[in-house]
Structure formats: structure tokens, C-alpha cells
mmCIF file of C-alpha atoms and ligand atoms in Angstrom:
data_model
loop_
_atom_site.group_PDB
_atom_site.id
_atom_site.type_symbol
_atom_site.label_atom_id
_atom_site.label_comp_id
_atom_site.label_asym_id
_atom_site.label_seq_id
_atom_site.Cartn_x
_atom_site.Cartn_y
_atom_site.Cartn_z
ATOM 1 C CA MET A 1 -30.783 -7.425 3.962
ATOM 2 C CA SER A 2 -27.786 -5.068 4.183
ATOM 3 C CA VAL A 3 -26.110 -2.084 2.577
ATOM 4 C CA LEU A 4 -22.923 -2.769 0.612
ATOM 5 C CA ILE A 5 -20.546 0.140 0.013
ATOM 6 C CA PHE A 6 -17.956 -0.122 -2.728
ATOM 7 C CA ALA A 7 -14.865 1.560 -1.237
ATOM 8 C CA ASP A 8 -12.551 2.700 -4.036
ATOM 9 C CA GLN A 9 -8.850 2.401 -3.494
ATOM 10 C CA GLU A 10 -5.907 3.808 -5.401
ATOM 11 C CA ASP A 11 -2.330 2.618 -4.974
ATOM 12 C CA GLY A 12 -3.448 0.641 -1.940
ATOM 13 C CA HIS A 13 -5.073 3.618 -0.176
ATOM 14 C CA ILE A 14 -8.789 4.047 0.365
ATOM 15 C CA LYS A 15 -9.823 7.241 -1.432
ATOM 16 C CA LYS A 16 -11.080 10.234 0.548
ATOM 17 C CA THR A 17 -14.436 10.149 -1.229
ATOM 18 C CA ALA A 18 -14.835 6.473 -0.316
ATOM 19 C CA TYR A 19 -14.937 7.511 3.360
ATOM 20 C CA GLU A 20 -17.852 9.809 2.513
ATOM 21 C CA ALA A 21 -19.610 6.860 0.827
ATOM 22 C CA LEU A 22 -18.911 4.638 3.858
ATOM 23 C CA THR A 23 -20.389 7.219 6.254
ATOM 24 C CA TYR A 24 -23.382 7.761 3.959
ATOM 25 C CA GLY A 25 -23.988 4.018 3.430
ATOM 26 C CA THR A 26 -23.838 3.435 7.186
ATOM 27 C CA LYS A 27 -26.486 6.125 7.685
ATOM 28 C CA VAL A 28 -28.683 4.506 5.001
ATOM 29 C CA ALA A 29 -28.328 1.184 6.834
ATOM 30 C CA GLU A 30 -29.329 2.863 10.101
ATOM 31 C CA GLN A 31 -32.450 4.253 8.435
ATOM 32 C CA LEU A 32 -33.350 0.782 7.164
ATOM 33 C CA GLY A 33 -32.559 -0.895 10.480
ATOM 34 C CA THR A 34 -29.827 -3.039 8.979
ATOM 35 C CA THR A 35 -26.031 -3.276 8.823
ATOM 36 C CA ALA A 36 -23.538 -1.676 6.447
ATOM 37 C CA GLU A 37 -20.683 -3.634 4.929
ATOM 38 C CA ALA A 38 -17.859 -2.585 2.605
ATOM 39 C CA LEU A 39 -16.430 -4.175 -0.527
ATOM 40 C CA VAL A 40 -12.784 -3.528 -1.431
ATOM 41 C CA PHE A 41 -10.982 -4.754 -4.545
ATOM 42 C CA GLY A 42 -7.290 -5.448 -5.065
ATOM 43 C CA SER A 43 -4.164 -5.106 -2.949
ATOM 44 C CA VAL A 44 -4.271 -2.538 -0.175
ATOM 45 C CA THR A 45 -1.704 -1.071 2.180
ATOM 46 C CA VAL A 46 -4.205 0.037 4.825
ATOM 47 C CA ASP A 47 -5.649 -2.006 7.656
ATOM 48 C CA LEU A 48 -9.191 -2.578 6.382
ATOM 49 C CA ALA A 49 -10.476 -3.174 9.920
ATOM 50 C CA THR A 50 -10.174 0.613 10.392
ATOM 51 C CA LEU A 51 -13.111 1.098 7.999
ATOM 52 C CA GLY A 52 -15.166 0.120 11.033
ATOM 53 C CA LYS A 53 -14.617 3.681 12.294
ATOM 54 C CA TYR A 54 -17.020 4.821 9.574
ATOM 55 C CA GLY A 55 -19.710 2.419 10.719
ATOM 56 C CA VAL A 56 -19.312 -0.708 8.595
ATOM 57 C CA THR A 57 -19.376 -3.954 10.519
ATOM 58 C CA LYS A 58 -17.672 -6.093 7.888
ATOM 59 C CA VAL A 59 -15.249 -5.523 5.010
ATOM 60 C CA HIS A 60 -15.343 -8.017 2.135
ATOM 61 C CA HIS A 61 -11.902 -7.960 0.564
ATOM 62 C CA ALA A 62 -11.512 -9.422 -2.932
ATOM 63 C CA ASN A 63 -7.742 -9.425 -3.102
ATOM 64 C CA ASN A 64 -7.491 -10.687 -6.627
ATOM 65 C CA GLU A 65 -4.552 -9.467 -8.731
ATOM 66 C CA ALA A 66 -6.815 -9.086 -11.791
ATOM 67 C CA LEU A 67 -8.954 -6.508 -9.960
ATOM 68 C CA ASN A 68 -6.009 -4.110 -9.656
ATOM 69 C CA THR A 69 -6.743 -3.108 -13.260
ATOM 70 C CA PHE A 70 -10.082 -1.435 -13.821
ATOM 71 C CA ASP A 71 -12.391 -2.971 -16.415
ATOM 72 C CA ALA A 72 -16.016 -1.837 -16.137
ATOM 73 C CA MET A 73 -17.452 -5.076 -17.510
ATOM 74 C CA VAL A 74 -15.392 -7.253 -15.180
ATOM 75 C CA TYR A 75 -16.154 -5.034 -12.175
ATOM 76 C CA ALA A 76 -19.905 -5.111 -12.920
ATOM 77 C CA ARG A 77 -19.913 -8.907 -13.064
ATOM 78 C CA VAL A 78 -17.806 -9.316 -9.948
ATOM 79 C CA ILE A 79 -19.752 -6.745 -7.917
ATOM 80 C CA ALA A 80 -23.015 -8.426 -8.994
ATOM 81 C CA GLU A 81 -21.656 -11.701 -7.634
ATOM 82 C CA ALA A 82 -20.575 -9.973 -4.406
ATOM 83 C CA VAL A 83 -24.078 -8.527 -4.006
ATOM 84 C CA GLN A 84 -25.576 -11.989 -4.371
ATOM 85 C CA THR A 85 -23.029 -13.542 -1.997
ATOM 86 C CA THR A 86 -23.521 -10.907 0.695
ATOM 87 C CA GLY A 87 -27.284 -10.613 0.214
ATOM 88 C CA ALA A 88 -27.063 -6.819 -0.001
ATOM 89 C CA ASP A 89 -30.042 -4.916 -1.321
ATOM 90 C CA VAL A 90 -28.651 -1.387 -1.318
ATOM 91 C CA ILE A 91 -25.325 -0.749 -3.067
ATOM 92 C CA VAL A 92 -23.527 2.569 -2.575
ATOM 93 C CA PHE A 93 -20.752 3.965 -4.775
ATOM 94 C CA THR A 94 -18.945 7.297 -4.901
ATOM 95 C CA HIS A 95 -20.127 9.104 -8.033
ATOM 96 C CA ASN A 96 -16.845 8.930 -9.931
ATOM 97 C CA ASN A 97 -15.674 7.381 -13.201
ATOM 98 C CA THR A 98 -15.929 3.878 -11.710
ATOM 99 C CA ALA A 99 -19.575 4.392 -10.757
ATOM 100 C CA ARG A 100 -20.366 6.057 -14.091
ATOM 101 C CA ALA A 101 -19.056 2.996 -15.939
ATOM 102 C CA VAL A 102 -20.126 0.245 -13.534
ATOM 103 C CA GLY A 103 -23.427 1.603 -12.134
ATOM 104 C CA PRO A 104 -25.556 1.222 -15.284
ATOM 105 C CA ARG A 105 -24.071 -2.197 -16.095
ATOM 106 C CA LEU A 106 -24.694 -3.426 -12.559
ATOM 107 C CA SER A 107 -28.197 -2.003 -12.691
ATOM 108 C CA VAL A 108 -28.991 -4.129 -15.754
ATOM 109 C CA ARG A 109 -27.409 -7.260 -14.264
ATOM 110 C CA LEU A 110 -29.275 -6.959 -10.959
ATOM 111 C CA LYS A 111 -32.487 -5.472 -12.401
ATOM 112 C CA ALA A 112 -31.898 -2.715 -9.894
ATOM 113 C CA GLY A 113 -32.916 0.934 -9.982
ATOM 114 C CA TYR A 114 -29.882 3.216 -10.077
ATOM 115 C CA VAL A 115 -29.680 6.852 -8.956
ATOM 116 C CA PRO A 116 -26.398 8.464 -10.015
ATOM 117 C CA ALA A 117 -25.055 11.685 -8.422
ATOM 118 C CA ALA A 118 -27.217 11.476 -5.278
ATOM 119 C CA THR A 119 -26.953 14.430 -2.926
ATOM 120 C CA THR A 120 -29.036 13.398 0.092
ATOM 121 C CA LEU A 121 -29.936 10.417 2.196
ATOM 122 C CA PRO A 122 -32.981 8.551 0.883
ATOM 123 C CA ASP A 123 -36.356 9.552 2.262
ATOM 124 C CA THR A 124 -37.749 6.204 3.366
ATOM 125 C CA SER A 125 -40.987 7.583 4.864
ATOM 126 C CA ASN A 126 -42.902 6.697 1.710
ATOM 127 C CA GLY A 127 -40.798 4.543 -0.607
ATOM 128 C CA PHE A 128 -37.085 5.103 -1.191
ATOM 129 C CA VAL A 129 -36.737 8.617 -2.587
ATOM 130 C CA VAL A 130 -33.281 9.938 -3.429
ATOM 131 C CA ASN A 131 -32.407 13.500 -4.524
ATOM 132 C CA LYS A 132 -30.049 13.856 -7.450
ATOM 133 C CA VAL A 133 -28.740 16.722 -9.529
ATOM 134 C CA ALA A 134 -30.263 17.034 -12.979
ATOM 135 C CA PHE A 135 -29.822 19.133 -16.138
ATOM 136 C CA SER A 136 -26.107 19.766 -15.548
ATOM 137 C CA GLY A 137 -26.716 20.926 -11.997
ATOM 138 C CA LYS A 138 -29.491 23.412 -12.816
ATOM 139 C CA ALA A 139 -32.185 21.349 -11.099
ATOM 140 C CA PHE A 140 -32.739 18.578 -8.582
ATOM 141 C CA ALA A 141 -34.784 15.455 -9.226
ATOM 142 C CA LYS A 142 -36.413 13.250 -6.600
ATOM 143 C CA ILE A 143 -36.317 9.619 -7.699
ATOM 144 C CA ASN A 144 -38.216 6.839 -6.001
ATOM 145 C CA ILE A 145 -36.378 3.533 -6.436
ATOM 146 C CA THR A 146 -38.985 0.796 -6.426
ATOM 147 C CA THR A 147 -36.884 -2.260 -7.333
ATOM 148 C CA PRO A 148 -35.927 -4.723 -4.567
ATOM 149 C CA ILE A 149 -32.204 -3.985 -5.125
ATOM 150 C CA LYS A 150 -31.223 -0.322 -5.158
ATOM 151 C CA ILE A 151 -28.008 1.344 -6.364
ATOM 152 C CA ILE A 152 -26.913 4.860 -5.407
ATOM 153 C CA SER A 153 -23.766 6.751 -6.320
ATOM 154 C CA LEU A 154 -23.055 9.617 -3.952
ATOM 155 C CA ASN A 155 -21.782 12.920 -5.303
ATOM 156 C CA PRO A 156 -18.326 13.737 -3.931
ATOM 157 C CA ASN A 157 -18.419 16.316 -1.150
ATOM 158 C CA ALA A 158 -22.194 15.947 -0.724
ATOM 159 C CA TYR A 159 -21.991 14.089 2.574
ATOM 160 C CA LYS A 160 -19.625 14.737 5.465
ATOM 161 C CA THR A 161 -17.301 11.959 6.604
ATOM 162 C CA LEU A 162 -17.795 11.027 10.253
ATOM 163 C CA ALA A 163 -15.262 8.836 11.972
ATOM 164 C CA GLY A 164 -15.891 7.314 15.377
ATOM 165 C CA GLU A 165 -14.625 4.287 17.215
ATOM 166 C CA GLY A 166 -14.975 0.775 15.944
ATOM 167 C CA SER A 167 -13.291 -1.930 14.023
ATOM 168 C CA ALA A 168 -14.710 -3.984 11.179
ATOM 169 C CA GLU A 169 -14.358 -7.708 10.654
ATOM 170 C CA VAL A 170 -12.294 -8.248 7.495
ATOM 171 C CA VAL A 171 -13.228 -11.273 5.433
ATOM 172 C CA SER A 172 -11.668 -12.527 2.263
ATOM 173 C CA ILE A 173 -14.279 -12.903 -0.429
ATOM 174 C CA SER A 174 -13.601 -15.279 -3.274
ATOM 175 C CA LEU A 175 -15.228 -14.082 -6.468
ATOM 176 C CA ASP A 176 -15.128 -15.466 -9.961
ATOM 177 C CA VAL A 177 -13.133 -12.857 -11.917
ATOM 178 C CA PRO A 178 -13.569 -13.282 -15.685
ATOM 179 C CA ALA A 179 -10.681 -12.550 -18.034
ATOM 180 C CA SER A 180 -10.544 -8.909 -19.042
ATOM 181 C CA THR A 181 -10.690 -7.894 -22.680
ATOM 182 C CA VAL A 182 -9.000 -4.600 -21.803
ATOM 183 C CA LYS A 183 -5.244 -4.266 -22.166
ATOM 184 C CA VAL A 184 -3.671 -1.328 -20.362
ATOM 185 C CA THR A 185 -0.654 -0.220 -22.379
ATOM 186 C CA ALA A 186 0.323 2.860 -20.378
ATOM 187 C CA THR A 187 -0.758 4.691 -17.243
ATOM 188 C CA GLU A 188 0.009 8.365 -16.776
ATOM 189 C CA LYS A 189 -0.420 9.648 -13.265
ATOM 190 C CA VAL A 190 -0.638 13.254 -12.206
ATOM 191 C CA THR A 191 1.421 13.518 -9.052
ATOM 192 C CA GLY A 192 2.057 16.160 -6.437
ATOM 193 C CA GLU A 193 -1.343 17.838 -6.817
ATOM 194 C CA VAL A 194 -4.671 17.695 -5.000
ATOM 195 C CA PRO A 195 -6.953 15.583 -7.279
ATOM 196 C CA LEU A 196 -9.651 17.863 -8.712
ATOM 197 C CA ASN A 197 -12.667 15.704 -7.941
ATOM 198 C CA GLU A 198 -11.568 15.206 -4.331
ATOM 199 C CA ALA A 199 -10.523 18.806 -3.651
ATOM 200 C CA THR A 200 -12.466 20.882 -1.155
ATOM 201 C CA THR A 201 -11.007 24.117 -2.561
ATOM 202 C CA VAL A 202 -10.370 24.800 -6.256
ATOM 203 C CA VAL A 203 -8.707 27.809 -7.879
ATOM 204 C CA SER A 204 -9.543 28.032 -11.556
ATOM 205 C CA GLY A 205 -8.363 30.267 -14.392
ATOM 206 C CA GLY A 206 -9.835 31.373 -17.701
ATOM 207 C CA ARG A 207 -8.770 33.284 -20.765
ATOM 208 C CA GLY A 208 -8.589 36.410 -18.619
ATOM 209 C CA LEU A 209 -5.180 35.160 -17.424
ATOM 210 C CA LYS A 210 -3.898 35.909 -20.950
ATOM 211 C CA GLY A 211 -1.428 33.030 -21.267
ATOM 212 C CA PRO A 212 0.210 29.981 -19.638
ATOM 213 C CA GLU A 213 3.116 32.111 -18.418
ATOM 214 C CA ASN A 214 0.763 33.737 -15.880
ATOM 215 C CA TRP A 215 -0.335 30.516 -14.178
ATOM 216 C CA GLY A 216 2.370 30.819 -11.515
ATOM 217 C CA MET A 217 0.194 33.478 -9.857
ATOM 218 C CA LEU A 218 -2.799 31.109 -9.766
ATOM 219 C CA GLU A 219 -0.663 28.225 -8.517
ATOM 220 C CA ASP A 220 0.750 30.387 -5.710
ATOM 221 C CA LEU A 221 -2.779 31.134 -4.487
ATOM 222 C CA ALA A 222 -3.795 27.471 -4.848
ATOM 223 C CA HIS A 223 -0.697 26.362 -2.971
ATOM 224 C CA ALA A 224 -1.331 28.811 -0.114
ATOM 225 C CA LEU A 225 -4.938 27.572 0.158
ATOM 226 C CA GLY A 226 -4.068 23.878 -0.280
ATOM 227 C CA ALA A 227 -6.335 23.913 -3.333
ATOM 228 C CA ALA A 228 -6.479 22.033 -6.611
ATOM 229 C CA THR A 229 -6.135 23.967 -9.870
ATOM 230 C CA ALA A 230 -8.657 23.975 -12.714
ATOM 231 C CA CYS A 231 -9.354 25.907 -15.899
ATOM 232 C CA SER A 232 -11.986 26.766 -18.485
ATOM 233 C CA ARG A 233 -12.193 24.777 -21.696
ATOM 234 C CA PRO A 234 -10.547 27.297 -24.070
ATOM 235 C CA VAL A 235 -7.561 27.362 -21.723
ATOM 236 C CA ALA A 236 -7.133 23.586 -22.055
ATOM 237 C CA ASP A 237 -7.925 23.709 -25.791
ATOM 238 C CA SER A 238 -5.128 26.260 -26.227
ATOM 239 C CA ASP A 239 -2.749 23.939 -24.353
ATOM 240 C CA TRP A 240 -2.174 26.521 -21.634
ATOM 241 C CA ARG A 241 -3.173 23.834 -19.131
ATOM 242 C CA PRO A 242 -3.622 20.021 -19.294
ATOM 243 C CA HIS A 243 -7.055 18.723 -20.272
ATOM 244 C CA HIS A 244 -7.616 16.927 -16.966
ATOM 245 C CA GLU A 245 -7.987 20.409 -15.381
ATOM 246 C CA HIS A 246 -10.824 21.486 -17.668
ATOM 247 C CA VAL A 247 -14.085 21.822 -15.748
ATOM 248 C CA GLY A 248 -17.572 22.202 -17.154
ATOM 249 C CA GLN A 249 -20.162 20.448 -19.230
ATOM 250 C CA THR A 250 -17.545 18.706 -21.384
ATOM 251 C CA GLY A 251 -14.926 18.500 -18.643
ATOM 252 C CA VAL A 252 -14.858 17.454 -15.012
ATOM 253 C CA ALA A 253 -17.886 18.269 -12.837
ATOM 254 C CA ILE A 254 -16.832 19.318 -9.359
ATOM 255 C CA SER A 255 -18.517 20.284 -6.100
ATOM 256 C CA PRO A 256 -15.864 21.738 -3.784
ATOM 257 C CA ASN A 257 -16.615 23.804 -0.682
ATOM 258 C CA LEU A 258 -14.932 26.794 -2.334
ATOM 259 C CA TYR A 259 -14.467 27.566 -6.053
ATOM 260 C CA ILE A 260 -12.441 30.648 -6.959
ATOM 261 C CA ALA A 261 -12.779 31.702 -10.617
ATOM 262 C CA LEU A 262 -10.125 34.027 -12.013
ATOM 263 C CA GLY A 263 -10.794 35.713 -15.363
ATOM 264 C CA ILE A 264 -13.570 33.303 -16.350
ATOM 265 C CA SER A 265 -16.700 34.753 -17.984
ATOM 266 C CA GLY A 266 -19.113 32.145 -16.576
ATOM 267 C CA ALA A 267 -20.553 30.679 -19.777
ATOM 268 C CA ILE A 268 -23.398 28.230 -19.171
ATOM 269 C CA GLN A 269 -21.195 25.295 -20.241
ATOM 270 C CA HIS A 270 -18.602 26.259 -17.624
ATOM 271 C CA LEU A 271 -21.220 26.745 -14.901
ATOM 272 C CA ALA A 272 -22.638 23.284 -15.621
ATOM 273 C CA GLY A 273 -19.513 21.755 -14.091
ATOM 274 C CA VAL A 274 -19.016 24.055 -11.116
ATOM 275 C CA ASN A 275 -22.396 25.331 -9.953
ATOM 276 C CA ARG A 276 -22.641 22.665 -7.256
ATOM 277 C CA SER A 277 -19.721 24.297 -5.427
ATOM 278 C CA LYS A 278 -20.813 25.392 -1.959
ATOM 279 C CA VAL A 279 -19.268 28.889 -2.213
ATOM 280 C CA ILE A 280 -18.273 30.558 -5.495
ATOM 281 C CA VAL A 281 -15.899 33.544 -5.592
ATOM 282 C CA VAL A 282 -15.521 35.352 -8.916
ATOM 283 C CA ILE A 283 -12.827 37.853 -9.854
ATOM 284 C CA ASN A 284 -13.431 39.506 -13.202
ATOM 285 C CA LYS A 285 -12.707 42.977 -14.517
ATOM 286 C CA ASP A 286 -16.051 43.105 -16.354
ATOM 287 C CA ALA A 287 -18.866 43.909 -13.902
ATOM 288 C CA GLU A 288 -21.349 42.491 -16.456
ATOM 289 C CA ALA A 289 -19.637 39.058 -16.641
ATOM 290 C CA PRO A 290 -22.383 36.389 -16.315
ATOM 291 C CA PHE A 291 -20.406 34.541 -13.629
ATOM 292 C CA PHE A 292 -21.299 37.251 -11.080
ATOM 293 C CA LYS A 293 -24.940 36.049 -11.166
ATOM 294 C CA ALA A 294 -23.813 32.630 -9.895
ATOM 295 C CA ALA A 295 -21.268 34.028 -7.422
ATOM 296 C CA ASP A 296 -21.600 34.173 -3.639
ATOM 297 C CA TYR A 297 -18.806 36.743 -3.526
ATOM 298 C CA GLY A 298 -17.527 38.825 -6.428
ATOM 299 C CA ILE A 299 -14.652 41.220 -6.956
ATOM 300 C CA VAL A 300 -14.755 43.499 -9.999
ATOM 301 C CA GLY A 301 -11.136 44.101 -10.843
ATOM 302 C CA ASP A 302 -7.949 42.986 -12.510
ATOM 303 C CA VAL A 303 -6.768 39.501 -11.501
ATOM 304 C CA PHE A 304 -3.156 40.597 -11.930
ATOM 305 C CA GLU A 305 -3.582 43.168 -9.166
ATOM 306 C CA ILE A 306 -5.936 41.232 -6.862
ATOM 307 C CA VAL A 307 -4.580 37.667 -6.861
ATOM 308 C CA PRO A 308 -1.040 38.394 -5.551
ATOM 309 C CA LYS A 309 -2.590 40.479 -2.733
ATOM 310 C CA MET A 310 -5.019 37.667 -1.892
ATOM 311 C CA THR A 311 -2.160 35.151 -1.807
ATOM 312 C CA GLU A 312 -0.191 37.409 0.514
ATOM 313 C CA GLU A 313 -3.157 37.719 2.889
ATOM 314 C CA VAL A 314 -3.813 33.948 2.858
ATOM 315 C CA LYS A 315 -0.144 33.309 3.641
ATOM 316 C CA LYS A 316 -0.263 35.802 6.523
ATOM 317 C CA LEU A 317 -3.415 34.202 7.927
ATOM 318 C CA LYS A 318 -1.908 30.726 7.677
ATOM 319 C CA GLY A 319 1.493 31.827 8.926
ATOM 320 C CA ILE A 320 3.202 30.695 5.717
ATOM 321 C CA ALA A 321 6.455 32.499 4.943
HETATM 322 C C1 FAD B 1 -20.738 22.374 -26.652
HETATM 323 C C2 FAD B 1 -19.864 23.265 -25.814
HETATM 324 C C3 FAD B 1 -19.323 22.752 -24.662
HETATM 325 C C4 FAD B 1 -18.504 23.561 -23.862
HETATM 326 N N1 FAD B 1 -17.985 23.033 -22.707
HETATM 327 C C5 FAD B 1 -17.267 23.842 -21.906
HETATM 328 C C6 FAD B 1 -16.764 23.358 -20.655
HETATM 329 O O1 FAD B 1 -16.924 22.196 -20.282
HETATM 330 N N2 FAD B 1 -16.064 24.210 -19.869
HETATM 331 C C7 FAD B 1 -15.820 25.511 -20.217
HETATM 332 O O2 FAD B 1 -15.180 26.239 -19.443
HETATM 333 N N3 FAD B 1 -16.291 25.987 -21.395
HETATM 334 C C8 FAD B 1 -16.988 25.196 -22.241
HETATM 335 N N4 FAD B 1 -17.425 25.677 -23.423
HETATM 336 C C9 FAD B 1 -16.979 27.028 -23.831
HETATM 337 C C10 FAD B 1 -17.810 28.128 -23.193
HETATM 338 O O3 FAD B 1 -18.956 28.386 -23.989
HETATM 339 C C11 FAD B 1 -16.993 29.429 -23.091
HETATM 340 O O4 FAD B 1 -16.537 29.795 -24.381
HETATM 341 C C12 FAD B 1 -15.787 29.315 -22.170
HETATM 342 O O5 FAD B 1 -16.184 28.810 -20.922
HETATM 343 C C13 FAD B 1 -15.146 30.687 -21.978
HETATM 344 O O6 FAD B 1 -13.937 30.546 -21.306
HETATM 345 P P1 FAD B 1 -13.337 31.749 -20.479
HETATM 346 O O7 FAD B 1 -14.352 32.242 -19.522
HETATM 347 O O8 FAD B 1 -12.017 31.311 -19.973
HETATM 348 O O9 FAD B 1 -13.034 32.830 -21.626
HETATM 349 P P2 FAD B 1 -13.799 34.162 -22.041
HETATM 350 O O10 FAD B 1 -15.226 33.900 -22.313
HETATM 351 O O11 FAD B 1 -12.973 34.768 -23.091
HETATM 352 O O12 FAD B 1 -13.761 35.037 -20.708
HETATM 353 C C14 FAD B 1 -12.591 35.623 -20.198
HETATM 354 C C15 FAD B 1 -13.046 36.496 -19.026
HETATM 355 O O13 FAD B 1 -11.897 37.049 -18.408
HETATM 356 C C16 FAD B 1 -12.189 38.389 -18.027
HETATM 357 N N5 FAD B 1 -10.897 39.087 -17.946
HETATM 358 C C17 FAD B 1 -10.059 39.430 -18.969
HETATM 359 N N6 FAD B 1 -8.957 40.021 -18.471
HETATM 360 C C18 FAD B 1 -9.100 40.048 -17.126
HETATM 361 C C19 FAD B 1 -8.303 40.556 -16.068
HETATM 362 N N7 FAD B 1 -7.105 41.091 -16.295
HETATM 363 N N8 FAD B 1 -8.762 40.450 -14.808
HETATM 364 C C20 FAD B 1 -9.980 39.900 -14.545
HETATM 365 N N9 FAD B 1 -10.793 39.406 -15.509
HETATM 366 C C21 FAD B 1 -10.351 39.491 -16.787
HETATM 367 C C22 FAD B 1 -13.094 38.908 -19.117
HETATM 368 O O14 FAD B 1 -13.868 39.983 -18.640
HETATM 369 C C23 FAD B 1 -13.931 37.677 -19.428
HETATM 370 O O15 FAD B 1 -15.135 37.642 -18.658
HETATM 371 C C24 FAD B 1 -18.232 24.905 -24.238
HETATM 372 C C25 FAD B 1 -18.812 25.394 -25.407
HETATM 373 C C26 FAD B 1 -19.608 24.597 -26.189
HETATM 374 C C27 FAD B 1 -20.227 25.170 -27.425
#
């Protein structure tokens, strides 16, 4: 019996959200009176023993060239084999695109109950009850996983990373990797920005910004705050901003500590992707804009007057010239 945490890596680095999953999985193991171990795929540039700082005792490293390319069907098969090899009965993912694609497939293979987008540690006092967000973030559901093997994917930013002392034993795990039927013809990477789903602060713009030429103002504020940038769907549909920045029901769902919405009305489809943010700040010139109902702080006013002043104040506070 153990907890196995799938630690995502990108370009050889363990992702920030994977550290949250490692801390969370270690806590789950503590609750169950067992150990937590990590599973890492592909070539890495970090010393995997350092994952021990997050509580795992062992890191199973499948350093197979074929696993550097993501294929959900291959990953599901290989992770299923790793679960059998390690004897794990709780598997923890970060709730990202990998978990969305692999989680259900793994669940079928292992006949395991799967709770996606978990927000809390399981309540093991009477079963194995995990909280998850439901109905596009408008409600929470408590799910009792009753199968012997249990799969959880943890919402990004739902659990704080805790690093202590410790070093994990790194073992090479040999897994049977089937040939992939997926051929990657091109990879486009967004560089030089904070990735949206990992960002703790997000500055987002809507149609109220009037046009792409005004995004410099938003980017200045984001830069001063060290934030990622996002937008409403019509902004991406009008090609003012790239589609990977579109948040909402049909875009990316995010849960940063701080979400600042500039000139966004707060339609229900937009809120569906951002209402799990810890603090929401809305700036809109219309006092009746629906977003104010979801806001923790609101400013009724013109973004073109307010945002440059905010940026100036943030820069002063941070001592940025
Ligand atoms: C099936 C479906 C799925 C959808 N999915 C999504 C989704 O995932 N994400 C999403 O965002 N939308 C989605 N939409 C669209 C959604 O319904 C709204 O139309 C959209 O969110 C509105 O975008 P907006 O707030 O930028 O624009 P608007 O609704 O036009 O709002 C602009 C706001 O800016 C304010 N404003 C104007 N000028 C200024 C100024 N100078 N200073 C301050 N404020 C100002 C206005 O008062 C207004 O509130 C979806 C719609 C459908 C039907």
C-alpha cells in the first residue's frame, strides 16, 4: 500500500504544480499511515532526489525516450503498469491537460474511482471522501471513492507546497512502452511569460479595453505584479489576443490567488473559468456590471485612467523603476 504521485515535467524541469501534488500526496499518505512515492517520465535536468524535500521517500524514474512525447493512451498504459509494479493504491495527479486525458483512461484500466479537480485532502474518517468543484465552479461535490485503487487529480493552487529536509531514493523503473500512434509534427511554445494555469496572479482584459493596441497598459501592470495575462473570449475571437489566454467555460479554467479583471462584464461563461480565484478585483465603468457580484474588491471607473495609476503604485511599492 502506498501513494504514487505523477510529477509532471517540462523541458527537464519538474513543474511548479507538481510540487503541490507531491506535498498533497505526501499528506494523503500520512493520513493513511503509508509512504508516498513519485513517478517521473522522460529525461530530466533536475536531481530527482530533491523531491524528497516534499515528503516522497522514493522516485521511480522511467527515463524512456518515447515518454518525452505525450500520448494519453501510452501514458495510461504505462502508468497502469507502474501502479501494479509499485503496488500503489492511491494515485495523485495535478489537474491539468495530462490528468484530464490520462485520468479517465487509467480509471478504466485499473477499475479505479477517479475524482478530478479535487480541492481538499480526503476525509478518511468514514470512507475516502474527496471534495471537488462541480458545475463549472458554482458548487462543490463530496465524492466517496469506494474502489480499492483511487485516483485524484488536484486542482492547481488548491494546496500549498511545503518543502522541508529530506532526500528521496531514485530508482530506475523499466516499463513496457507501447508504440505511439500519435505523430507530433510541430510544437509551438509560448516563451517569456508566466504560464496561465500555474500563475498565482492573473491580469485579464475584456472588450472594455477597446482594441489590441491598448494591451500594453495591461501588460505593464502584469509585469509589475509578476502576473500572467488572460482575456475574455470575444477578445481572443477578435484576434486581439492569442487563444491560449482565453479563460472561461470554453477556455482555460484558472484558480490564482489574485485575478484582476479589466473591462470584463462578468458573463456566466467567463465566471465559470475564474470564480475559483482566491481574490477577485474588478475594474469596470458600469456599476451594474455582473462581475461586481463575484468581486472581492471593485472599482467603478475607466480602466484607461485607473490602470496606469495602479501600475505606478505597484512599481513604487516594489521599488521598480
Ligand atoms: C457557449 C458560450 C461559451 C462562452 N464561453 C466563454 C468563455 O469561456 N469565456 C468568456 O470570457 N466568454 C465566453 N462566452 C461569451 C460571454 O457570454 C460574454 O459574451 C463575454 O464573456 C463578454 O466578454 P467581455 O466581458 O470582454 O465583453 P462585454 O460583455 O462587451 O463587456 C465589456 C465590459 O467592459 C466595460 N467597459 C467598457 N469600457 C470600459 C472602460 N473604459 N473602463 C472600464 N470598463 C469598461 C463595460 O462596462 C462592459 O462591462 C461564451 C458564450 C457562449 C454562448
